[in-house]
Amino acid sequence: MKNYTDKEMMALCAGRLVPDGAVLFAGTGLSMLAATVAKRIHAPESVVFFETGGIDPALDELPLAVADPRVMSGSAMNAGLIEAFSILGHRRLSTIAFLGAAQIDPYGNLNSTALGDYRHPKVRFPGSGGACDAASLAWGVIIFMQHEKKRFVTQVDYLTSPGWLDGGDSRQKAGFRRGGPMAVVTNLGILKFHPETKRMYLAEVYPGVSVEEVQEKTGFELDVSQAVATPAPGEQELAILREEVDPQRLILGPAA
Amino acid sequence: MDLTGKLMTAKEAVEKFVHDGDQVSLGGFTLNRNPMSLVHEMIRQGRKDLYLVCHSHGQAMDLLVGAGCVSRMEIAYGGMGRFAPTCIRFRRAVQRGQLALEDYSNYQMSLRFLAGAMGLPMIATKTGLNTDIVGKEGFDPADRGQGKVPVQKLVVGDNPFAPSGDKVVLLPALNPDVALMHAQQVGTDGTVRIKGLSFADLEQARAADRVLVTCEQIVPREQIRQDPDQNSLPGFLVDAVVHAPLGAHPTACHYFYDYDPQHLKMYGQMAVDDDAFRRYLDQWIHGSRDFEDYLAKLDPAALERIKADPVLGYAPGLDRR
């Protein structure tokens, strides 16, 4: 039996992907957790900022939303949205954004707006917020997804946040100067994007997960030929995550 | 300059400055510094057909939508973080087709307020190219160009300064009829001071025809001018000032109080059911004479728990589950 939960594994895996010294753009939920994890464990020289304008806050307590007063405390500066988005797209900064979504396609395009017809939606979600901006302007994007067939789809119902668009050089042709998704971290493994075609492939599977299970829960054909096993989380990583980052388990949820 | 003629109750401010059909911007962001005392008053006075323009909004927006005050909205996000990943009454109204809705992104909405504040008709950006924010429209084409509805949602064009084919998104500026905001302090000269993050409140205020400010404290002119670097807006941009302590409850107000997890949880439970939501409105808003009366109905121990630490700005150790 594994002694950790999917959310713990996802937060730690995302943290491991962050190079030290990165400038991290965090949203709500798991993405908040991952940015805090990266700063506390894997990339201590990184800084976290929020679209609301909180730049490099202390994060002594976990914020529950990007406008939580905890993103304004002990910060380098407290600004506003215009300033925060100027940092997000700043040409000198390798900004990395964490995003989640309801749907993702093979090129990492995301839907966080609606299911069904946009004007008469079956299900309405919150909308872009700053997600479209992060996906458009950041140097790189790390995506969180629950790995389900209905979420990994050939075509998203509404394209909220641009990934690699139609693959190849289509993102560049559309007018974006940089960016694009780096990886998708799910509850089953880690997916990356082919350097030329920009199509999603399976890069890692978690302990106890089979490649077949991943393919079965993905709504499109996945190249699984390069998949390797992800190492299980270390005791120290888990201890910091549980005791320092989210002691109330506000985002982690029930323990294993 | 002083507050003569500007200092009033929330009831007077809404009567005088917020009209049916107005285009209204809401200050704050999701669960922080929502102008709740003004929003309660708008619901009590039964404002109708409001046209909300928002970046990311939560409690104030959800209440106005749920109470039937809003018919049209341009928005980037409707959510309350963990308390409501999608705002509950907002979601319901959209799924029931009760709202004319147009989606933009947060940066796009902020830029539109900024353009309005700068007196520009439009502003260019690189965000949103080739997305459905660009490709799909929510408003009925027949409404385009009517009132404050922009003639087009946005336009993708060529950057005229690049050699060839560099695309940009052109966004229409926003100049709301009314901007509502809650601040920590207002001086007796009308000077506004926002502590913590300003979000897009200042762009909204500078873009709007009328500006309504509620505040935790009214402080002497000499005091607020001792440190002008900390000030946010000059008094001559402000039309009404309302002294409303706890005026953002149940959302947070930096250095004064945290968000109220208990109240937000209770709201979330009631908002999922039409009858229970009506009971929420009756009990807390229609059944209250004014915002002070609403505050008097809250559990004093809960208000004590959300009191902010003067250095941290929030309530450390607050049970937020």
Coordinates of C-alpha atoms in Angstrom, one line a residue:
Chain A
M1 CA 0.0 0.0 0.0
K2 CA 1.3 3.5 -0.8
N3 CA 1.6 5.9 2.1
Y4 CA 0.7 9.0 0.2
T5 CA -2.3 10.5 -1.7
D6 CA -2.6 11.4 -5.4
K7 CA -2.7 15.1 -4.5
E8 CA 0.5 14.8 -2.4
M9 CA 2.2 13.0 -5.4
M10 CA 1.0 15.7 -7.9
A11 CA 2.2 18.6 -5.8
L12 CA 5.6 17.1 -5.3
C13 CA 6.0 16.0 -8.9
A14 CA 5.1 19.6 -10.1
G15 CA 7.6 21.0 -7.5
R16 CA 10.4 18.7 -8.9
L17 CA 9.8 20.2 -12.4
V18 CA 10.7 23.7 -11.3
P19 CA 14.2 25.0 -11.9
D20 CA 15.7 26.8 -8.9
G21 CA 15.4 30.6 -9.2
A22 CA 12.3 30.5 -11.3
V23 CA 9.6 33.1 -11.1
L24 CA 6.4 31.2 -10.3
F25 CA 2.8 32.3 -11.2
A26 CA 0.4 30.5 -8.9
G27 CA -3.4 30.1 -9.1
T28 CA -5.8 28.5 -6.7
G29 CA -5.9 24.9 -5.4
L30 CA -3.2 22.4 -6.4
S31 CA -1.3 25.1 -8.2
M32 CA -1.0 27.1 -5.0
L33 CA 0.3 24.1 -3.3
A34 CA 2.8 23.2 -6.0
A35 CA 4.3 26.7 -6.0
T36 CA 4.6 26.7 -2.2
V37 CA 6.1 23.2 -2.4
A38 CA 8.6 24.3 -5.0
K39 CA 9.7 27.2 -2.9
R40 CA 9.9 25.2 0.3
I41 CA 11.5 22.0 -1.0
H42 CA 12.8 21.9 -4.5
A43 CA 13.6 25.4 -5.6
P44 CA 14.3 27.6 -2.6
E45 CA 15.6 30.5 -4.6
S46 CA 12.4 30.7 -6.6
V47 CA 9.9 33.4 -6.0
V48 CA 6.1 33.1 -6.1
F49 CA 3.8 35.9 -7.3
F50 CA 0.1 36.1 -7.9
E51 CA -2.0 37.7 -10.7
T52 CA -3.7 39.9 -8.0
G53 CA -0.4 41.8 -7.5
G54 CA 1.1 40.0 -4.5
I55 CA 4.8 39.7 -5.3
D56 CA 7.0 37.2 -3.4
P57 CA 4.9 37.0 -0.2
A58 CA 6.2 35.1 2.9
L59 CA 3.5 32.4 2.5
D60 CA 3.7 31.4 6.2
E61 CA 0.1 30.1 5.7
L62 CA -1.4 28.6 2.6
P63 CA -3.6 31.0 0.6
L64 CA -7.0 29.6 -0.4
A65 CA -7.4 32.0 -3.3
V66 CA -5.2 34.4 -5.2
A67 CA -6.8 37.3 -3.4
D68 CA -6.3 35.7 0.0
P69 CA -4.8 38.3 2.4
R70 CA -2.0 35.7 2.8
V71 CA -0.6 36.7 -0.6
M72 CA -0.2 40.3 0.7
S73 CA 1.8 39.5 3.8
G74 CA 5.6 39.8 4.1
S75 CA 5.7 40.4 0.3
A76 CA 8.4 42.2 -1.7
M77 CA 5.6 44.5 -2.8
N78 CA 1.8 44.7 -3.0
A79 CA 0.6 45.9 -6.4
G80 CA -2.3 45.2 -8.7
L81 CA -3.3 43.2 -11.7
I82 CA -1.6 45.4 -14.3
E83 CA 1.7 45.1 -12.5
A84 CA 1.4 41.4 -12.0
F85 CA 0.6 40.7 -15.6
S86 CA 3.6 42.8 -16.7
I87 CA 5.8 40.5 -14.6
L88 CA 4.1 37.4 -16.0
G89 CA 5.0 38.3 -19.6
H90 CA 8.3 40.1 -18.8
R91 CA 10.9 39.3 -21.5
R92 CA 13.7 39.1 -19.0
L93 CA 12.0 36.6 -16.6
S94 CA 11.6 32.9 -17.1
T95 CA 8.1 32.8 -15.5
I96 CA 6.5 29.5 -15.0
A97 CA 2.7 29.3 -14.4
F98 CA 0.7 26.5 -12.8
L99 CA -2.7 25.9 -14.3
G100 CA -5.6 23.5 -13.9
A101 CA -8.6 23.0 -16.2
A102 CA -11.7 21.0 -16.9
Q103 CA -10.5 19.7 -20.3
I104 CA -7.3 19.4 -22.1
D105 CA -6.5 18.4 -25.8
P106 CA -3.4 16.6 -27.2
Y107 CA -1.6 19.9 -27.7
G108 CA -2.2 21.2 -24.1
N109 CA -5.0 23.7 -25.0
L110 CA -7.2 24.1 -21.9
N111 CA -10.9 24.7 -21.2
S112 CA -11.9 26.3 -17.9
T113 CA -15.0 28.1 -19.2
A114 CA -17.9 25.8 -20.2
L115 CA -19.0 22.4 -21.3
G116 CA -21.4 22.1 -24.2
D117 CA -22.4 25.0 -26.4
Y118 CA -20.8 28.2 -25.1
R119 CA -24.0 30.3 -25.3
H120 CA -26.1 27.5 -23.7
P121 CA -23.7 25.6 -21.6
K122 CA -24.4 22.3 -19.9
V123 CA -21.9 23.2 -17.2
R124 CA -20.4 26.6 -16.5
F125 CA -17.0 26.9 -14.9
P126 CA -15.4 30.0 -13.4
G127 CA -13.9 31.2 -16.7
S128 CA -10.3 32.2 -17.6
G129 CA -9.4 34.5 -14.7
G130 CA -5.7 34.9 -15.4
A131 CA -5.3 31.4 -17.0
C132 CA -5.5 32.6 -20.6
D133 CA -3.0 35.3 -19.8
A134 CA -0.6 32.9 -18.1
A135 CA -0.9 30.5 -21.1
S136 CA -0.4 33.3 -23.5
L137 CA 2.5 35.2 -21.8
A138 CA 4.4 33.0 -19.4
W139 CA 7.8 31.5 -20.3
G140 CA 6.4 28.0 -19.5
V141 CA 3.3 26.4 -18.1
I142 CA 2.8 23.3 -15.9
I143 CA -0.7 21.9 -16.0
F144 CA -2.6 19.8 -13.4
M145 CA -5.3 17.4 -14.5
Q146 CA -7.4 14.6 -13.0
H147 CA -6.7 11.8 -15.5
E148 CA -10.1 10.9 -16.9
K149 CA -11.3 10.2 -20.4
K150 CA -13.8 13.0 -20.4
R151 CA -11.1 15.5 -19.5
F152 CA -8.5 14.3 -22.0
V153 CA -10.3 15.0 -25.2
T154 CA -9.5 15.4 -28.9
Q155 CA -11.1 18.8 -28.9
V156 CA -11.9 21.1 -26.0
D157 CA -15.5 22.5 -25.9
Y158 CA -14.1 26.0 -25.3
L159 CA -10.5 27.0 -25.8
T160 CA -9.8 29.2 -22.8
S161 CA -6.0 29.0 -22.5
P162 CA -3.7 28.5 -25.5
G163 CA -1.3 25.5 -25.4
W164 CA 0.6 24.5 -28.5
L165 CA -2.6 25.3 -30.5
D166 CA -2.5 22.9 -33.6
G167 CA 1.0 21.7 -32.8
G168 CA 4.2 22.3 -34.8
D169 CA 5.0 26.0 -35.1
S170 CA 1.3 27.1 -34.9
R171 CA 1.7 28.8 -31.6
Q172 CA 4.5 31.1 -32.9
K173 CA 2.5 31.7 -36.1
A174 CA -0.5 32.8 -34.1
G175 CA 1.6 35.7 -32.7
F176 CA 2.8 34.4 -29.4
R177 CA 6.4 35.3 -28.6
R178 CA 7.2 32.5 -26.2
G179 CA 5.7 30.0 -23.8
G180 CA 3.7 26.9 -24.2
P181 CA 3.0 24.0 -21.9
M182 CA 6.0 22.1 -20.4
A183 CA 4.2 19.2 -18.7
V184 CA 0.9 17.9 -17.6
V185 CA 0.9 16.4 -14.0
T186 CA -2.0 14.1 -13.4
N187 CA -3.0 11.6 -10.7
L188 CA -1.5 8.8 -12.9
G189 CA 1.7 10.2 -14.3
I190 CA 3.5 13.0 -16.1
L191 CA 2.9 13.9 -19.8
K192 CA 5.2 16.1 -21.9
F193 CA 5.1 17.4 -25.4
H194 CA 7.1 16.2 -28.4
P195 CA 9.8 18.9 -29.3
E196 CA 8.7 19.2 -32.9
T197 CA 5.1 18.0 -33.3
K198 CA 4.2 19.4 -29.8
R199 CA 1.8 16.5 -29.3
M200 CA 1.4 15.1 -25.8
Y201 CA 3.2 11.9 -24.9
L202 CA 3.5 9.9 -21.7
A203 CA 6.8 10.6 -20.0
E204 CA 6.4 9.1 -16.6
V205 CA 4.0 6.8 -14.7
Y206 CA 3.6 6.7 -11.0
P207 CA 4.4 3.6 -8.9
G208 CA 1.6 1.1 -9.2
V209 CA 0.1 2.6 -12.3
S210 CA 0.3 0.8 -15.7
V211 CA 0.8 2.4 -19.0
E212 CA -2.4 0.7 -20.2
E213 CA -4.4 2.4 -17.5
V214 CA -3.1 5.8 -18.6
Q215 CA -4.0 5.1 -22.2
E216 CA -7.4 3.8 -21.2
K217 CA -8.2 7.0 -19.3
T218 CA -7.0 9.3 -22.1
G219 CA -9.5 10.2 -24.8
F220 CA -6.9 10.2 -27.6
E221 CA -4.0 8.1 -28.8
L222 CA -1.0 8.6 -26.6
D223 CA 2.7 7.7 -27.4
V224 CA 3.7 5.7 -24.4
S225 CA 7.0 4.3 -25.8
Q226 CA 9.2 6.7 -23.7
A227 CA 7.4 6.2 -20.4
V228 CA 9.6 5.7 -17.3
A229 CA 8.7 5.1 -13.7
T230 CA 8.4 8.1 -11.4
P231 CA 10.2 7.6 -8.1
A232 CA 7.9 7.5 -5.0
P233 CA 7.9 10.7 -2.8
G234 CA 10.7 10.9 -0.2
E235 CA 9.9 10.9 3.5
Q236 CA 11.4 14.4 3.9
E237 CA 9.4 15.8 1.0
L238 CA 6.2 14.3 2.5
A239 CA 7.0 15.6 5.9
I240 CA 7.5 19.2 4.8
L241 CA 4.4 19.1 2.6
R242 CA 2.2 17.8 5.4
E243 CA 3.7 19.6 8.4
E244 CA 4.7 23.0 6.9
V245 CA 3.0 23.6 3.6
D246 CA -0.6 22.5 4.3
P247 CA -0.9 21.4 8.0
Q248 CA -4.7 21.9 7.9
R249 CA -4.9 19.8 4.7
L250 CA -6.9 22.7 3.2
I251 CA -5.9 21.7 -0.3
L252 CA -4.4 18.2 0.3
G253 CA -7.7 16.9 1.5
P254 CA -8.0 13.6 3.5
A255 CA -4.8 11.8 4.4
A256 CA -3.8 8.4 2.9
Chain B
M1 CA -11.7 70.3 0.1
D2 CA -13.6 68.3 2.7
L3 CA -16.3 65.6 2.8
T4 CA -19.3 68.1 2.9
G5 CA -22.0 66.7 0.6
K6 CA -20.0 63.5 0.0
L7 CA -20.2 61.7 3.3
M8 CA -23.4 59.7 3.4
T9 CA -25.0 56.4 4.3
A10 CA -24.9 53.4 1.9
K11 CA -28.6 53.9 1.4
E12 CA -28.2 57.5 0.3
A13 CA -25.2 56.7 -1.9
V14 CA -27.0 54.0 -3.8
E15 CA -30.2 56.1 -4.1
K16 CA -28.3 59.0 -5.5
F17 CA -25.6 57.3 -7.7
V18 CA -26.6 53.8 -8.7
H19 CA -29.5 53.6 -11.2
D20 CA -31.3 50.7 -12.9
G21 CA -29.5 49.7 -16.1
D22 CA -26.2 51.3 -15.0
Q23 CA -22.8 49.8 -16.0
V24 CA -21.2 49.0 -12.7
S25 CA -17.6 47.9 -11.8
L26 CA -17.0 46.1 -8.6
G27 CA -13.8 46.6 -6.7
G28 CA -12.0 43.9 -4.8
F29 CA -11.2 40.4 -6.1
T30 CA -13.0 37.1 -5.3
L31 CA -12.9 36.9 -1.5
N32 CA -11.2 40.2 -0.8
R33 CA -12.4 43.8 -0.3
N34 CA -15.8 43.3 -2.0
P35 CA -18.0 46.4 -1.5
M36 CA -20.6 44.4 0.4
S37 CA -22.4 47.2 2.3
L38 CA -23.2 48.9 -1.1
V39 CA -24.1 45.6 -2.7
H40 CA -26.6 44.7 0.2
E41 CA -28.1 48.2 -0.3
M42 CA -28.5 47.7 -4.1
I43 CA -30.3 44.4 -3.4
R44 CA -32.5 46.0 -0.7
Q45 CA -33.4 48.8 -3.1
G46 CA -34.1 46.3 -5.9
R47 CA -31.8 47.6 -8.5
K48 CA -32.5 46.0 -11.9
D49 CA -30.8 45.4 -15.2
L50 CA -27.3 46.2 -14.0
Y51 CA -24.5 45.6 -16.4
L52 CA -21.6 44.3 -14.4
V53 CA -18.0 44.6 -15.6
C54 CA -15.6 42.5 -13.6
H55 CA -12.2 40.8 -13.7
S56 CA -12.4 38.0 -11.1
H57 CA -15.3 38.3 -8.8
G58 CA -16.9 36.4 -6.0
Q59 CA -19.3 37.2 -3.2
A60 CA -20.6 40.6 -4.3
M61 CA -21.1 39.5 -7.9
D62 CA -22.8 36.2 -6.8
L63 CA -25.2 38.0 -4.5
L64 CA -26.2 40.6 -7.1
V65 CA -26.7 37.9 -9.8
G66 CA -28.6 35.6 -7.4
A67 CA -30.8 38.5 -6.3
G68 CA -31.8 39.2 -9.9
C69 CA -30.2 42.6 -10.1
V70 CA -28.0 41.8 -13.1
S71 CA -29.0 41.3 -16.7
R72 CA -25.7 41.7 -18.5
M73 CA -22.1 41.0 -17.5
E74 CA -18.6 41.1 -18.9
I75 CA -16.3 39.0 -16.7
A76 CA -13.1 37.0 -16.5
Y77 CA -13.9 34.7 -13.6
G78 CA -16.7 33.9 -11.1
G79 CA -15.2 32.0 -8.2
M80 CA -14.5 32.1 -4.5
G81 CA -11.4 29.9 -4.2
R82 CA -12.0 26.8 -2.2
F83 CA -15.3 28.1 -0.8
A84 CA -16.9 28.0 -4.3
P85 CA -14.6 27.0 -7.2
T86 CA -17.4 28.4 -9.5
C87 CA -19.7 31.0 -7.9
I88 CA -22.9 29.1 -7.3
R89 CA -25.7 31.5 -8.2
F90 CA -23.5 32.8 -11.1
R91 CA -23.2 29.2 -12.5
R92 CA -26.9 28.6 -12.1
A93 CA -27.9 31.9 -13.8
V94 CA -25.6 31.2 -16.8
Q95 CA -26.8 27.6 -17.2
R96 CA -30.4 28.8 -17.0
G97 CA -29.8 31.4 -19.7
Q98 CA -30.7 34.3 -17.3
L99 CA -27.6 36.4 -18.1
A100 CA -26.2 38.0 -21.2
L101 CA -22.5 37.1 -20.6
E102 CA -19.3 37.9 -22.4
D103 CA -16.0 36.3 -21.3
Y104 CA -12.7 38.1 -21.3
S105 CA -9.4 37.3 -19.4
N106 CA -8.3 39.1 -16.2
Y107 CA -5.5 40.9 -18.0
Q108 CA -7.9 41.9 -20.8
M109 CA -10.5 43.3 -18.3
S110 CA -7.8 45.2 -16.4
L111 CA -6.4 46.6 -19.6
R112 CA -9.9 47.7 -20.6
F113 CA -10.3 49.7 -17.4
L114 CA -6.8 51.1 -17.8
A115 CA -7.6 52.3 -21.4
G116 CA -10.8 53.9 -20.0
A117 CA -8.8 55.6 -17.3
M118 CA -6.3 56.9 -19.9
G119 CA -9.0 58.3 -22.2
L120 CA -8.2 55.8 -24.9
P121 CA -10.9 54.1 -27.0
M122 CA -9.0 50.8 -27.2
I123 CA -5.9 49.0 -26.1
A124 CA -3.7 46.3 -27.7
T125 CA -2.4 43.1 -26.1
K126 CA -0.8 39.8 -27.0
T127 CA -3.0 37.8 -24.6
G128 CA -5.8 35.5 -25.9
L129 CA -4.7 35.1 -29.6
N130 CA -6.4 32.0 -31.3
T131 CA -8.5 31.2 -28.2
D132 CA -12.3 31.1 -28.0
I133 CA -12.2 34.3 -25.9
V134 CA -11.4 35.8 -29.3
G135 CA -13.4 33.3 -31.4
K136 CA -16.7 33.1 -29.6
E137 CA -19.2 35.8 -28.6
G138 CA -21.8 35.6 -25.8
F139 CA -23.8 38.7 -26.4
D140 CA -26.6 38.8 -29.0
P141 CA -25.4 40.5 -32.1
A142 CA -28.5 42.7 -32.0
D143 CA -27.3 44.2 -28.7
R144 CA -24.0 45.3 -30.1
G145 CA -23.6 49.0 -30.1
Q146 CA -26.6 49.5 -27.8
G147 CA -25.9 51.6 -24.7
K148 CA -22.5 50.7 -23.4
V149 CA -22.2 47.4 -25.2
P150 CA -19.2 47.6 -27.5
V151 CA -19.8 47.4 -31.2
Q152 CA -17.5 44.4 -31.3
K153 CA -16.3 42.2 -28.5
L154 CA -12.6 42.6 -29.7
V155 CA -10.7 42.6 -32.9
V156 CA -7.6 40.7 -33.9
G157 CA -5.4 42.9 -36.1
D158 CA -1.8 43.3 -37.4
N159 CA 0.8 45.1 -35.4
P160 CA 1.3 48.2 -37.6
F161 CA 4.9 48.6 -36.3
A162 CA 6.1 45.1 -37.3
P163 CA 7.3 44.2 -40.8
S164 CA 4.6 41.6 -41.4
G165 CA 1.8 39.6 -39.9
D166 CA 2.4 40.1 -36.1
K167 CA -1.0 39.7 -34.6
V168 CA -2.4 41.7 -31.6
V169 CA -5.8 41.7 -29.9
L170 CA -7.5 45.1 -29.8
L171 CA -9.8 45.5 -26.8
P172 CA -12.5 48.2 -26.3
A173 CA -12.0 50.5 -23.4
L174 CA -14.4 50.5 -20.4
N175 CA -15.9 53.6 -18.8
P176 CA -18.4 52.3 -16.3
D177 CA -21.2 54.6 -15.0
V178 CA -20.3 53.7 -11.4
A179 CA -17.3 52.2 -9.7
L180 CA -17.9 50.7 -6.3
M181 CA -15.0 50.0 -3.9
H182 CA -14.2 49.3 -0.3
A183 CA -11.0 50.9 1.2
Q184 CA -9.3 50.8 4.5
Q185 CA -9.2 54.6 5.1
V186 CA -10.6 57.8 3.7
G187 CA -9.3 61.1 4.9
T188 CA -11.6 64.0 5.8
D189 CA -10.4 65.5 2.6
G190 CA -11.7 62.5 0.6
T191 CA -8.3 61.0 0.0
V192 CA -8.5 57.2 -0.4
R193 CA -6.0 54.8 1.0
I194 CA -6.1 51.1 0.0
K195 CA -3.9 48.8 2.0
G196 CA -2.7 45.4 0.7
L197 CA -3.4 44.8 -3.0
S198 CA -5.3 47.3 -5.0
F199 CA -6.3 44.8 -7.7
A200 CA -7.8 46.9 -10.5
D201 CA -9.7 49.2 -8.2
L202 CA -7.7 52.3 -9.1
E203 CA -8.0 51.8 -12.9
Q204 CA -11.8 51.2 -12.4
A205 CA -12.2 54.4 -10.3
R206 CA -10.2 56.5 -12.8
A207 CA -12.3 55.1 -15.7
A208 CA -15.7 55.5 -14.1
D209 CA -18.2 58.4 -14.3
R210 CA -19.1 58.1 -10.6
V211 CA -17.0 56.6 -7.7
L212 CA -18.5 55.3 -4.5
V213 CA -16.1 54.4 -1.7
T214 CA -16.9 52.7 1.6
C215 CA -14.3 52.5 4.2
E216 CA -13.2 51.0 7.5
Q217 CA -12.0 54.3 9.0
I218 CA -12.4 58.0 8.3
V219 CA -9.2 59.8 9.5
P220 CA -8.1 63.4 9.7
R221 CA -6.8 65.1 6.7
E222 CA -3.5 65.8 8.4
Q223 CA -3.0 62.2 9.2
I224 CA -3.6 60.8 5.7
R225 CA -1.4 63.5 4.2
Q226 CA 1.5 62.7 6.5
D227 CA 2.4 59.8 4.2
P228 CA 1.1 60.5 0.8
D229 CA 3.1 57.7 -0.8
Q230 CA 0.6 55.3 0.7
N231 CA -2.5 57.0 -0.8
S232 CA -4.5 55.6 -3.7
L233 CA -6.9 58.2 -5.0
P234 CA -7.4 62.0 -4.6
G235 CA -10.7 63.1 -3.1
F236 CA -11.8 65.0 -6.1
L237 CA -12.3 61.7 -8.0
V238 CA -14.7 60.5 -5.3
D239 CA -18.5 61.2 -5.3
A240 CA -19.6 59.5 -2.2
V241 CA -17.9 58.3 1.0
V242 CA -19.6 55.8 3.3
H243 CA -18.2 55.0 6.7
A244 CA -18.8 51.2 6.8
P245 CA -16.7 49.3 9.3
L246 CA -16.6 45.6 8.4
G247 CA -18.1 46.8 5.1
A248 CA -16.4 44.0 3.1
H249 CA -17.7 41.1 5.3
P250 CA -17.7 38.1 4.7
T251 CA -14.7 38.9 2.4
A252 CA -11.4 40.1 3.8
C253 CA -10.0 43.5 4.3
H254 CA -6.2 43.6 4.8
Y255 CA -5.0 44.7 8.3
F256 CA -8.6 44.7 9.5
Y257 CA -10.1 41.3 9.1
D258 CA -9.8 38.0 7.3
Y259 CA -12.5 36.4 5.2
D260 CA -15.2 34.7 7.4
P261 CA -14.9 30.9 6.6
Q262 CA -18.0 30.0 8.6
H263 CA -20.2 32.5 6.9
L264 CA -18.9 31.6 3.5
K265 CA -19.5 28.0 4.1
M266 CA -23.0 28.6 5.3
Y267 CA -23.6 30.8 2.2
G268 CA -22.3 28.0 0.0
Q269 CA -24.7 25.5 1.5
M270 CA -27.7 27.8 1.1
A271 CA -26.8 29.1 -2.4
V272 CA -27.1 25.6 -3.9
D273 CA -30.8 25.5 -3.2
D274 CA -33.2 28.1 -4.7
D275 CA -35.4 28.3 -1.6
A276 CA -32.5 28.3 0.9
F277 CA -30.9 31.1 -1.2
R278 CA -34.0 33.1 -0.9
R279 CA -34.0 32.6 2.8
Y280 CA -30.4 33.8 2.9
L281 CA -31.4 37.0 1.1
D282 CA -34.5 37.4 3.4
Q283 CA -32.6 36.8 6.6
W284 CA -29.4 38.7 6.0
I285 CA -30.3 41.4 3.5
H286 CA -34.0 42.2 3.2
G287 CA -34.5 41.5 6.9
S288 CA -31.8 44.0 7.8
R289 CA -32.4 47.7 8.0
D290 CA -28.9 48.4 6.9
F291 CA -25.4 46.9 7.0
E292 CA -24.9 47.6 10.7
D293 CA -28.1 45.7 11.4
Y294 CA -26.7 42.8 9.3
L295 CA -23.4 42.9 11.3
A296 CA -25.3 42.9 14.6
K297 CA -26.8 39.5 13.6
L298 CA -23.4 37.9 13.2
D299 CA -21.8 35.8 15.9
P300 CA -19.5 38.2 17.8
A301 CA -17.1 35.4 18.5
A302 CA -16.8 34.7 14.8
L303 CA -16.0 38.4 14.2
E304 CA -13.4 38.2 16.9
R305 CA -11.8 35.1 15.3
I306 CA -11.4 36.9 11.9
K307 CA -9.8 40.0 13.4
A308 CA -6.5 40.6 11.5
D309 CA -3.1 40.6 13.2
P310 CA -1.8 44.2 12.8
V311 CA 1.6 43.0 11.3
L312 CA 0.5 40.0 9.2
G313 CA -2.7 41.6 8.0
Y314 CA -4.8 38.4 8.3
A315 CA -5.9 36.2 11.2
P316 CA -3.1 33.6 11.7
G317 CA -4.2 30.1 12.7
L318 CA -7.8 30.8 11.7
D319 CA -9.7 27.6 11.1
R320 CA -10.4 27.8 7.4
R321 CA -11.8 24.3 6.9

